[in-house]
Tab-separated table of C-alpha atoms in Angstrom:
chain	number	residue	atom	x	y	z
A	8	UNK	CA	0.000	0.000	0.000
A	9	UNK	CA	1.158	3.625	-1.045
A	10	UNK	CA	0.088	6.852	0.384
A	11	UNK	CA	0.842	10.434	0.861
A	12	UNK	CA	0.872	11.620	4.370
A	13	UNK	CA	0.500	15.107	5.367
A	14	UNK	CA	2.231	15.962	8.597
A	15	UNK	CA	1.656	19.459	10.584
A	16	UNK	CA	4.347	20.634	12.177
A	17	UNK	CA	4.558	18.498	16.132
A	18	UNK	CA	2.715	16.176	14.659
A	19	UNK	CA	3.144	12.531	15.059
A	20	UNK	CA	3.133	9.596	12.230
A	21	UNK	CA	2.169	6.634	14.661
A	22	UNK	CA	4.042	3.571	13.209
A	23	UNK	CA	2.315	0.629	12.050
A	24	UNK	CA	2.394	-3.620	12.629
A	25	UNK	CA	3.612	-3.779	8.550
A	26	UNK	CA	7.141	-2.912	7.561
A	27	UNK	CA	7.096	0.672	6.093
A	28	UNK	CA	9.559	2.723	3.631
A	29	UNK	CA	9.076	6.563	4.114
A	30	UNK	CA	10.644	8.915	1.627
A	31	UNK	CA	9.814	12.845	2.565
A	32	UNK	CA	8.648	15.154	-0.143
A	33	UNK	CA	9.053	18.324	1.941
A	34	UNK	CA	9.626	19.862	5.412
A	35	UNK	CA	11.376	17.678	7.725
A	36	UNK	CA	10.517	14.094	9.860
A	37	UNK	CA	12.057	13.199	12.908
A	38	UNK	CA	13.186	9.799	13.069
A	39	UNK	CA	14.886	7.808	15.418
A	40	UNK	CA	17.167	10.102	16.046
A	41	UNK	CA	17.905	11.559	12.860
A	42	UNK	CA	16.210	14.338	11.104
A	43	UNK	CA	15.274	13.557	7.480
A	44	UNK	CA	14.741	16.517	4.871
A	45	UNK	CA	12.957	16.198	1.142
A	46	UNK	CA	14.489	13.424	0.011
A	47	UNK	CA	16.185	11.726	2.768
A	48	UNK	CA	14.249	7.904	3.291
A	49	UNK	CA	13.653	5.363	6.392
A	50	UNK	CA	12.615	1.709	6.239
A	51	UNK	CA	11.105	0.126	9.632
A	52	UNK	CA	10.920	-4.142	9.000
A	53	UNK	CA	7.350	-5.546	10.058
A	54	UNK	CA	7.210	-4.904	13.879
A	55	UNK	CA	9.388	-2.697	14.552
A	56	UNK	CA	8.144	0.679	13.869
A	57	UNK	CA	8.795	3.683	15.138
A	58	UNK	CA	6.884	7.086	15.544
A	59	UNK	CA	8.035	9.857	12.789
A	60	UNK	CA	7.975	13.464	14.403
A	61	UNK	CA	7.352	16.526	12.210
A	62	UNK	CA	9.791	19.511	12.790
A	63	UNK	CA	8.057	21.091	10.648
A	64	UNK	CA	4.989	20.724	8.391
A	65	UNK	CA	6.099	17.849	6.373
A	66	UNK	CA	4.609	15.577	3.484
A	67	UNK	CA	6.123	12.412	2.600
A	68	UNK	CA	5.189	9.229	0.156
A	69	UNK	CA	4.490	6.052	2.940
A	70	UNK	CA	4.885	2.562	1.775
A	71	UNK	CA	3.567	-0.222	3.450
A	72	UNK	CA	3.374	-4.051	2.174
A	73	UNK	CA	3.282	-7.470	4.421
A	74	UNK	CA	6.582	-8.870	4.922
A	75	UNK	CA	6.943	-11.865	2.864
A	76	UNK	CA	10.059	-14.406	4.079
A	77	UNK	CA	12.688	-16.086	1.900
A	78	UNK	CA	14.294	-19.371	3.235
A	79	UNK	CA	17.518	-18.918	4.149
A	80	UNK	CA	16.931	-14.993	4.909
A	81	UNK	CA	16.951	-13.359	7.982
A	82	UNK	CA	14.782	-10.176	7.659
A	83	UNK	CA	16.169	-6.781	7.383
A	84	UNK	CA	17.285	-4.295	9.613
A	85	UNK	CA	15.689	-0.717	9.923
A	86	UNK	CA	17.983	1.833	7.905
A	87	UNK	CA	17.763	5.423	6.483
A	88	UNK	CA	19.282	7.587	3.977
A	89	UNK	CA	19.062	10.198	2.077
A	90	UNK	CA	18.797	10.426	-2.114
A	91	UNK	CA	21.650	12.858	-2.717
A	92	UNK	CA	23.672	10.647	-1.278
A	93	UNK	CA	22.866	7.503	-3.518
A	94	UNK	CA	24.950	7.567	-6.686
A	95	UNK	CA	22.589	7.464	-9.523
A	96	UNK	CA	22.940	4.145	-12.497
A	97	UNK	CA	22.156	5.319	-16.366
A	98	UNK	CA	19.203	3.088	-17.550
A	99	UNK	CA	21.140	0.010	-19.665
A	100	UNK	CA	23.366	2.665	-20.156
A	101	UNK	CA	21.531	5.571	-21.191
A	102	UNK	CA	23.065	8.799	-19.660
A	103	UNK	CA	19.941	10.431	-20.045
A	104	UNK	CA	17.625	8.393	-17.761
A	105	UNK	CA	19.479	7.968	-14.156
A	106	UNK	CA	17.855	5.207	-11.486
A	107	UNK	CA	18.520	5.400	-7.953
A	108	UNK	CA	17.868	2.402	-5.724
A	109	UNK	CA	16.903	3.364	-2.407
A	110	UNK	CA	16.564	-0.132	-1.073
A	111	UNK	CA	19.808	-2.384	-0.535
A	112	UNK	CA	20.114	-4.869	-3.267
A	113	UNK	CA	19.638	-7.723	-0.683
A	114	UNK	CA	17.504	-10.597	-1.307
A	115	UNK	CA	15.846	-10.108	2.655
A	116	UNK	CA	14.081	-7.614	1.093
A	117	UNK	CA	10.554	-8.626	-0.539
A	118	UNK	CA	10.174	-4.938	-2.665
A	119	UNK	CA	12.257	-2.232	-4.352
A	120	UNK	CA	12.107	1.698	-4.346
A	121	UNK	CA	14.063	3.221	-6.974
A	122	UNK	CA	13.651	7.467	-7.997
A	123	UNK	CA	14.692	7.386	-12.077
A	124	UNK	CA	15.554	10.905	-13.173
A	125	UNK	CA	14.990	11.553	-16.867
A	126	UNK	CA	16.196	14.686	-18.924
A	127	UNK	CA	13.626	15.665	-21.339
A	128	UNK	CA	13.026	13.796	-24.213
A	129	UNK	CA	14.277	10.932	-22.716
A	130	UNK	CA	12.270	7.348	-22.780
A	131	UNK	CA	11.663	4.397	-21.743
A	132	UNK	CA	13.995	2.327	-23.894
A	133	UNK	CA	10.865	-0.351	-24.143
A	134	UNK	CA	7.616	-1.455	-23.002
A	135	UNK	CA	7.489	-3.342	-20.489
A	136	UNK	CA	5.499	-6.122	-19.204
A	137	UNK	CA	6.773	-7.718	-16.193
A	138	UNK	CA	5.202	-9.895	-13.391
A	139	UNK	CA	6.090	-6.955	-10.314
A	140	UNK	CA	3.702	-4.598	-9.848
A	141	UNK	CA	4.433	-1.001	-9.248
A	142	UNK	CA	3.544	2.097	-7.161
A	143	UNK	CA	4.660	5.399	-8.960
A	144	UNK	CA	4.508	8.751	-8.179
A	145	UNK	CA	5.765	11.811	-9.719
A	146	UNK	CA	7.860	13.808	-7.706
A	147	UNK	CA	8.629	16.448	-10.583
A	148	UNK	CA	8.618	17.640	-14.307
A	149	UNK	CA	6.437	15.434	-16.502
A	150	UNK	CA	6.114	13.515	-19.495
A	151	UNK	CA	3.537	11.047	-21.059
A	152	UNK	CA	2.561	7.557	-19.341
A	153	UNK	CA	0.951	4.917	-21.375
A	154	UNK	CA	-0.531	1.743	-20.003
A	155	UNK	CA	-1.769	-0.902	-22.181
A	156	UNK	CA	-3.279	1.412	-25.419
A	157	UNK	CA	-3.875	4.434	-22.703
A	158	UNK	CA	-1.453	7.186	-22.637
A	159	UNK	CA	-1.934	9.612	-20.144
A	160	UNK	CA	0.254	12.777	-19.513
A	161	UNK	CA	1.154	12.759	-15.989
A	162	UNK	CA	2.766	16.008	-14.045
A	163	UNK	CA	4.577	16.187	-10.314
A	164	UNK	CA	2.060	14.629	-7.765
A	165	UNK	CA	0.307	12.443	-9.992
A	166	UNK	CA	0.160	8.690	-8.816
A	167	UNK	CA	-0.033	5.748	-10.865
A	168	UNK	CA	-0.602	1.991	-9.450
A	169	UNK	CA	0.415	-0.240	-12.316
A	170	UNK	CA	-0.976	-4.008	-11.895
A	171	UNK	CA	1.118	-7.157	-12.962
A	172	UNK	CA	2.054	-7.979	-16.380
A	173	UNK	CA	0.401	-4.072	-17.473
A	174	UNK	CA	2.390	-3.030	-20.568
A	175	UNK	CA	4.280	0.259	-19.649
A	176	UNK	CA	6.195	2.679	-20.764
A	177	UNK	CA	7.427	6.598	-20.109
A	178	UNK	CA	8.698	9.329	-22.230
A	179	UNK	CA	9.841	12.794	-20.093
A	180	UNK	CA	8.539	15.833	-21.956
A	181	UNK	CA	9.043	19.850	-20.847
A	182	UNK	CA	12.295	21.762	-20.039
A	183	UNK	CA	13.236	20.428	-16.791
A	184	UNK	CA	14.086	16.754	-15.950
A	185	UNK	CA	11.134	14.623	-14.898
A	186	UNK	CA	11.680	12.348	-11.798
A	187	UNK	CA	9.400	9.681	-10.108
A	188	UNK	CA	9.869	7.526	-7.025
A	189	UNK	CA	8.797	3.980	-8.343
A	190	UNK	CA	7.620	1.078	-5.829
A	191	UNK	CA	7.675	-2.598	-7.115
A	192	UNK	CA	7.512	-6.147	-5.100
A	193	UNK	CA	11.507	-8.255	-6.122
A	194	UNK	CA	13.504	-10.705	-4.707
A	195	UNK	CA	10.089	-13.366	-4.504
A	196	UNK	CA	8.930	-15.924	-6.745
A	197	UNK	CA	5.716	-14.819	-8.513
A	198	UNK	CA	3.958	-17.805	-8.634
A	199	UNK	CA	5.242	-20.299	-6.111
A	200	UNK	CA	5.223	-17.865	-3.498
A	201	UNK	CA	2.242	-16.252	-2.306
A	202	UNK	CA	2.085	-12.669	-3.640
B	15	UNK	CA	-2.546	15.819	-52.398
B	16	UNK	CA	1.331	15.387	-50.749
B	17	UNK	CA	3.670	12.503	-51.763
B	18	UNK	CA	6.612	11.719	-51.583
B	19	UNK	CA	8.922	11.281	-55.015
B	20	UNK	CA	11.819	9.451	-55.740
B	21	UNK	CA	13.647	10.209	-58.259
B	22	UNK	CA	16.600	8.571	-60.755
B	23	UNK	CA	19.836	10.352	-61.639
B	24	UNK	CA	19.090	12.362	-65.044
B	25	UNK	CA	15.148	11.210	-64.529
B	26	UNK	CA	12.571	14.133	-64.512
B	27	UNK	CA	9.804	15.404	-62.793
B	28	UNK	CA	6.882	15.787	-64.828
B	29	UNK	CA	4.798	19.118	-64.417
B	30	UNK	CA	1.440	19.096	-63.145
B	31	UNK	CA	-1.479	21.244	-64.089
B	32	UNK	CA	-2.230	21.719	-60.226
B	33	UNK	CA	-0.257	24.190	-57.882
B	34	UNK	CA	2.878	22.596	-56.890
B	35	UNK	CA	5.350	22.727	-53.479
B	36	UNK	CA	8.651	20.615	-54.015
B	37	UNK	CA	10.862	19.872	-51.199
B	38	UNK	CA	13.884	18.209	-51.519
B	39	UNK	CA	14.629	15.625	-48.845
B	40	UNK	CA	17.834	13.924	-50.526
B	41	UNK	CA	20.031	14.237	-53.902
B	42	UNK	CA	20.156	17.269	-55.914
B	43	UNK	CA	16.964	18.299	-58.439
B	44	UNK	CA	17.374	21.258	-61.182
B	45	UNK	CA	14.277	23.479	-61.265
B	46	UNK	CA	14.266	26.598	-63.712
B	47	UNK	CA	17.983	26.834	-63.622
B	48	UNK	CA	18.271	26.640	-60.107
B	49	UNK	CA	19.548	23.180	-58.503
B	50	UNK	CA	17.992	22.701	-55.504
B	51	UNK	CA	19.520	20.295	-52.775
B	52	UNK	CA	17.949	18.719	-49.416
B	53	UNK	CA	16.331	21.463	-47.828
B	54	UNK	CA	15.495	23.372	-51.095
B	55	UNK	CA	11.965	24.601	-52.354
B	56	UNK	CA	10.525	25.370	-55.279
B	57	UNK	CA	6.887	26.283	-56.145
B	58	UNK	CA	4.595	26.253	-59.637
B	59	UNK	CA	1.403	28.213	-59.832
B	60	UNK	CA	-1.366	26.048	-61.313
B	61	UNK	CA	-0.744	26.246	-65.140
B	62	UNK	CA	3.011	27.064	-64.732
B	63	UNK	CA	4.718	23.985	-63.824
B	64	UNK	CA	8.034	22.902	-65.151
B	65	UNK	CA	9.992	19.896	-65.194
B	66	UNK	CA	11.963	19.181	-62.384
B	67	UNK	CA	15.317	17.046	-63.888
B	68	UNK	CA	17.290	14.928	-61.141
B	69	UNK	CA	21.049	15.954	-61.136
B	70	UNK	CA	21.835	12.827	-58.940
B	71	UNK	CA	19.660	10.309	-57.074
B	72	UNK	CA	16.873	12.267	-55.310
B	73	UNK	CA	13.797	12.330	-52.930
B	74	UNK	CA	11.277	15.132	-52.579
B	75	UNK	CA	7.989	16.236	-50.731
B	76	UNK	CA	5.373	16.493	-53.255
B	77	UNK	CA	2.638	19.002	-52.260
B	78	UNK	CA	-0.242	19.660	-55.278
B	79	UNK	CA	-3.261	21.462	-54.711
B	80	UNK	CA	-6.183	23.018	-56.901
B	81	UNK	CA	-6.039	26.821	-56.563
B	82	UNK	CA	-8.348	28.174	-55.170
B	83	UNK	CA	-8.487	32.425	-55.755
B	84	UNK	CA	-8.948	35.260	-53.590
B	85	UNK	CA	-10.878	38.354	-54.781
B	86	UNK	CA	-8.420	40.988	-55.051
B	87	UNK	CA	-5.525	39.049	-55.412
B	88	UNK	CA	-3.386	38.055	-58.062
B	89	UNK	CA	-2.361	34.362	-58.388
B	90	UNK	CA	1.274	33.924	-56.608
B	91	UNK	CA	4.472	34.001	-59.135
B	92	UNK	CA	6.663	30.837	-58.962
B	93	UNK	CA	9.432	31.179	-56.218
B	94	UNK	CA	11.956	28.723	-54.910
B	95	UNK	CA	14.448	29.078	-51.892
B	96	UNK	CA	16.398	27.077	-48.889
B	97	UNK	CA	15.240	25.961	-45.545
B	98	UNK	CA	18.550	27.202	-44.019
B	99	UNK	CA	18.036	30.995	-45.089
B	100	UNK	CA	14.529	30.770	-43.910
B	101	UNK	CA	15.017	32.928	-40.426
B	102	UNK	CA	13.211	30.351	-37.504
B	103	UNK	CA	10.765	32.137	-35.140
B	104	UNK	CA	9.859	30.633	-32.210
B	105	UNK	CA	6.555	28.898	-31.356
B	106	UNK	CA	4.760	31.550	-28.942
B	107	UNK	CA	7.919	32.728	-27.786
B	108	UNK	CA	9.395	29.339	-26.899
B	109	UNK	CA	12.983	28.646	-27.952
B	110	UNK	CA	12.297	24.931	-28.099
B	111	UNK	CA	10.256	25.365	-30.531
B	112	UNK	CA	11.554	26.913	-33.944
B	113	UNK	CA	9.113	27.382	-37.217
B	114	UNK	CA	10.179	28.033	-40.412
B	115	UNK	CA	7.641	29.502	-43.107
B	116	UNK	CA	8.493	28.052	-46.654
B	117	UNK	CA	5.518	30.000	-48.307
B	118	UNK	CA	5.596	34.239	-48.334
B	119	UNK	CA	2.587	35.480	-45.635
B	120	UNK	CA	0.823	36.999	-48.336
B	121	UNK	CA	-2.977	35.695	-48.817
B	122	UNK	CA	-2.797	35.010	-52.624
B	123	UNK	CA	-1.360	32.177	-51.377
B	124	UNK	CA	-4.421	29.634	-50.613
B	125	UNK	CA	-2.020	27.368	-48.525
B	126	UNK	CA	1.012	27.365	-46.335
B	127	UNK	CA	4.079	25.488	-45.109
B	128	UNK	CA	6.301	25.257	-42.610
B	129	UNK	CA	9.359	23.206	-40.667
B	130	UNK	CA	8.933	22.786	-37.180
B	131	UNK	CA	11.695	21.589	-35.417
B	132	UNK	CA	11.644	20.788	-31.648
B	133	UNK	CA	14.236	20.215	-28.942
B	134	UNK	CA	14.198	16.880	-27.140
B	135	UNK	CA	11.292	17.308	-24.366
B	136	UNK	CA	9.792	19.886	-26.566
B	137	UNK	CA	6.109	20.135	-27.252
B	138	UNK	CA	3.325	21.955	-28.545
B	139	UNK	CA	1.914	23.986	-25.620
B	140	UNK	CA	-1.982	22.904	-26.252
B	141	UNK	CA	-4.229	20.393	-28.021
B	142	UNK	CA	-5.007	22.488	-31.162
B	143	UNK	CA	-7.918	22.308	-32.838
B	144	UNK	CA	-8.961	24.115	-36.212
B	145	UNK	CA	-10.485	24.387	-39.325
B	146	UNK	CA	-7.514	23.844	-41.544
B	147	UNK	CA	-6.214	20.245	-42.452
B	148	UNK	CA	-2.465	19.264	-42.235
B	149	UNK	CA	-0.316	17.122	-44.338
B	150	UNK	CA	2.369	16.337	-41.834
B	151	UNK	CA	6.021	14.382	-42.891
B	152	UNK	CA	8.211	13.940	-40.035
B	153	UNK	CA	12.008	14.467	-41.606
B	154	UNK	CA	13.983	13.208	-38.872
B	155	UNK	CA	13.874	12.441	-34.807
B	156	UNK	CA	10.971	11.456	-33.480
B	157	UNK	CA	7.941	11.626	-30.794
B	158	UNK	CA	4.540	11.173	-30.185
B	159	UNK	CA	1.575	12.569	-32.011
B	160	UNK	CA	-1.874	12.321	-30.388
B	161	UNK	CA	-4.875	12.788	-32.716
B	162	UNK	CA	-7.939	12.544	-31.046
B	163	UNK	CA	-7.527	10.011	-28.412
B	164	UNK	CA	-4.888	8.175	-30.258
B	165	UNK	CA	-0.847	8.178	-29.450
B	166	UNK	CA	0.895	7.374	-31.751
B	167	UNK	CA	4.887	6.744	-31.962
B	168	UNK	CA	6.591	8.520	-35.169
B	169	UNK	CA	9.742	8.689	-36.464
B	170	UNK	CA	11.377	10.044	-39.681
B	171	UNK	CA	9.342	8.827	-42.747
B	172	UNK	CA	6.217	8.985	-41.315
B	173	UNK	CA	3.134	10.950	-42.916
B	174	UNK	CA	-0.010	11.586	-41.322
B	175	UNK	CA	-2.827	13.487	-42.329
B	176	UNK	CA	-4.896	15.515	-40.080
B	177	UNK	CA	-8.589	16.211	-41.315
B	178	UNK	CA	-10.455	19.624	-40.601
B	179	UNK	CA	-11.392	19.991	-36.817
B	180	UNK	CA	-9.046	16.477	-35.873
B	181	UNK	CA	-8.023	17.403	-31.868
B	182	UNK	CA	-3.750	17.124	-32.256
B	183	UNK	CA	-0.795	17.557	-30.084
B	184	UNK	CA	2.833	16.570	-30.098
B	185	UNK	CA	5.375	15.944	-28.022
B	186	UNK	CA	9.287	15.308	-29.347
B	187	UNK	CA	11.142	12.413	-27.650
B	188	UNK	CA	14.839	11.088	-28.016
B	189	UNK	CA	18.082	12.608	-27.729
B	190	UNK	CA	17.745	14.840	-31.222
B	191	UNK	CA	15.486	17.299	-32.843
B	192	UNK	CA	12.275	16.018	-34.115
B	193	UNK	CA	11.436	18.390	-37.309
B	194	UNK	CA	8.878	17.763	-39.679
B	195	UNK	CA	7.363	19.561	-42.812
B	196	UNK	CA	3.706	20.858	-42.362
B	197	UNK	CA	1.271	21.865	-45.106
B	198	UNK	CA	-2.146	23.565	-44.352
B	199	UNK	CA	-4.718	24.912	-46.080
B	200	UNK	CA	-4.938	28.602	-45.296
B	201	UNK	CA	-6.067	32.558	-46.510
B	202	UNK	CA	-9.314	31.539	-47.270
B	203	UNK	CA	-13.005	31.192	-45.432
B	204	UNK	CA	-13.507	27.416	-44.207
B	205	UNK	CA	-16.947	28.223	-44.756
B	206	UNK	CA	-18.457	30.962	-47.468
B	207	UNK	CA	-15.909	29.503	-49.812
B	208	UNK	CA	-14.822	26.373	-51.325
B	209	UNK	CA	-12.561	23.717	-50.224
């Protein structure tokens, strides 16, 4: 599950049972300690949450999904972070389109959160069908989405929930670089495991 | 009526009794003296065509029309010229978007044409809808080009044809210009006169 949360300032995100991945949009979260600004990120594993604090009004994108186990895995540990500070990978190469991966690339986790940066024009170097499922929203600039034979043109704060096996695709359009934070379920068997 | 020609070395152009706009994609044509090479125009008033003789290998936009006259004004005179002296002016003040005018603004022409070249990310800044048709031939990069509520992927090569009143939009994608060559109908009442 993906949501926006709106936090006023001394207010208090209560945590939840489910692991969660917060990334802030703006203002600034408290969080264990550590004081995260637009762009700086927190996971809490199933269980072990922990309250978020706003120092000031704040909004941030909260992910939340059942923890699904892997053999042989021992579940992850709570960590944060901040974008900036995550060095970005061109798209199969493509200098144009740069992917982030907020999430260790660690098979305890049962999801993904990437933020892909594209300068405009770029694309999408395909469609895509693929058996993850994805939770997108558009953090800023824009560009046109298509779905199956939709094609919708999408701007900063638009969500889009795209189901398994949907055919997608993105091209960034306008004078500044559009960027998205991007959600999808990895690391799990689609079809032996339960989803 | 717009097609596209190809021509042999030393083969010629027929004339045409109809109102002709040439535009050389590729190769070298002679016209009237002049040799026109990719980029160059020439145009025939109805009645006044001449053969067009291929000085090498060529490929040209073929634009024919039936005249259609404007009390108070003279049929045009033939002219021919070059893209690359043709100064560009920018879309509604946007320097992403550049348009070139092949055809003088003067209304005893009953048509006009024009390049339109975009920067990657570029697009046009509404959904336009009018009474004019297009004949559209996309010269090189690409995009997308919604008619109606269709999206459609071009590239260089393509032609489409927009009919009177069709709702269309583009947007230019990749890491080059898109350009393309536009003809519409124009200078004359959609309604209290003849198509």
């Amino acid at each position: 599950m993906s949501r926006l949360r709106q936090v006023e300032a001394h207010g208090v995100m209560e945590p939840t049972s489910l692991q969660r991945f917060i990334y802030v949009l703006e203002g600034r979260l408290e969080a264990s300690g550590d004081t995260l600004s637009a762009g700086g990120f927190v996971y809490y594993p199933a269980g072990q949450g922990q309250p978020l604090r706003a120092a000031s009004p704040a909004r941030a994108a909260v992910i939340e999904k059942s923890y699904q186990p892997l053999n042989g895995f021992i579940a992850p540990r709570p960590f944060c972070g901040c974008e900036s500070e995550v060095a970005p990978q061109p798209l199969l190469g493509d200098p144009t389109l740069e992917v982030r991966s907020l999430v260790p690339a660690d098979a305890s986790f049962d999801f993904a959160i990437n933020t892909m940066t594209y300068q405009p024009g770029a694309t999408l170097p395909m469609v895509e069908i693929h058996f993850m499922e994805h939770g997108l929203l558009m953090l800023s600039g824009g560009g046109i989405y298509r779905l199956g034979e939709h094609w919708y043109p999408v701007t900063a704060g638009d969500f889009i929930w795209m189901a398994p096996y949907c055919p997608q695709w993105f091209g960034a359009l306008g004078k500044t670089p559009a960027k998205y934070l991007i959600y999808k379920d990895w690391n799990r068997h689609p079809v032996n495991e339960e989803r």
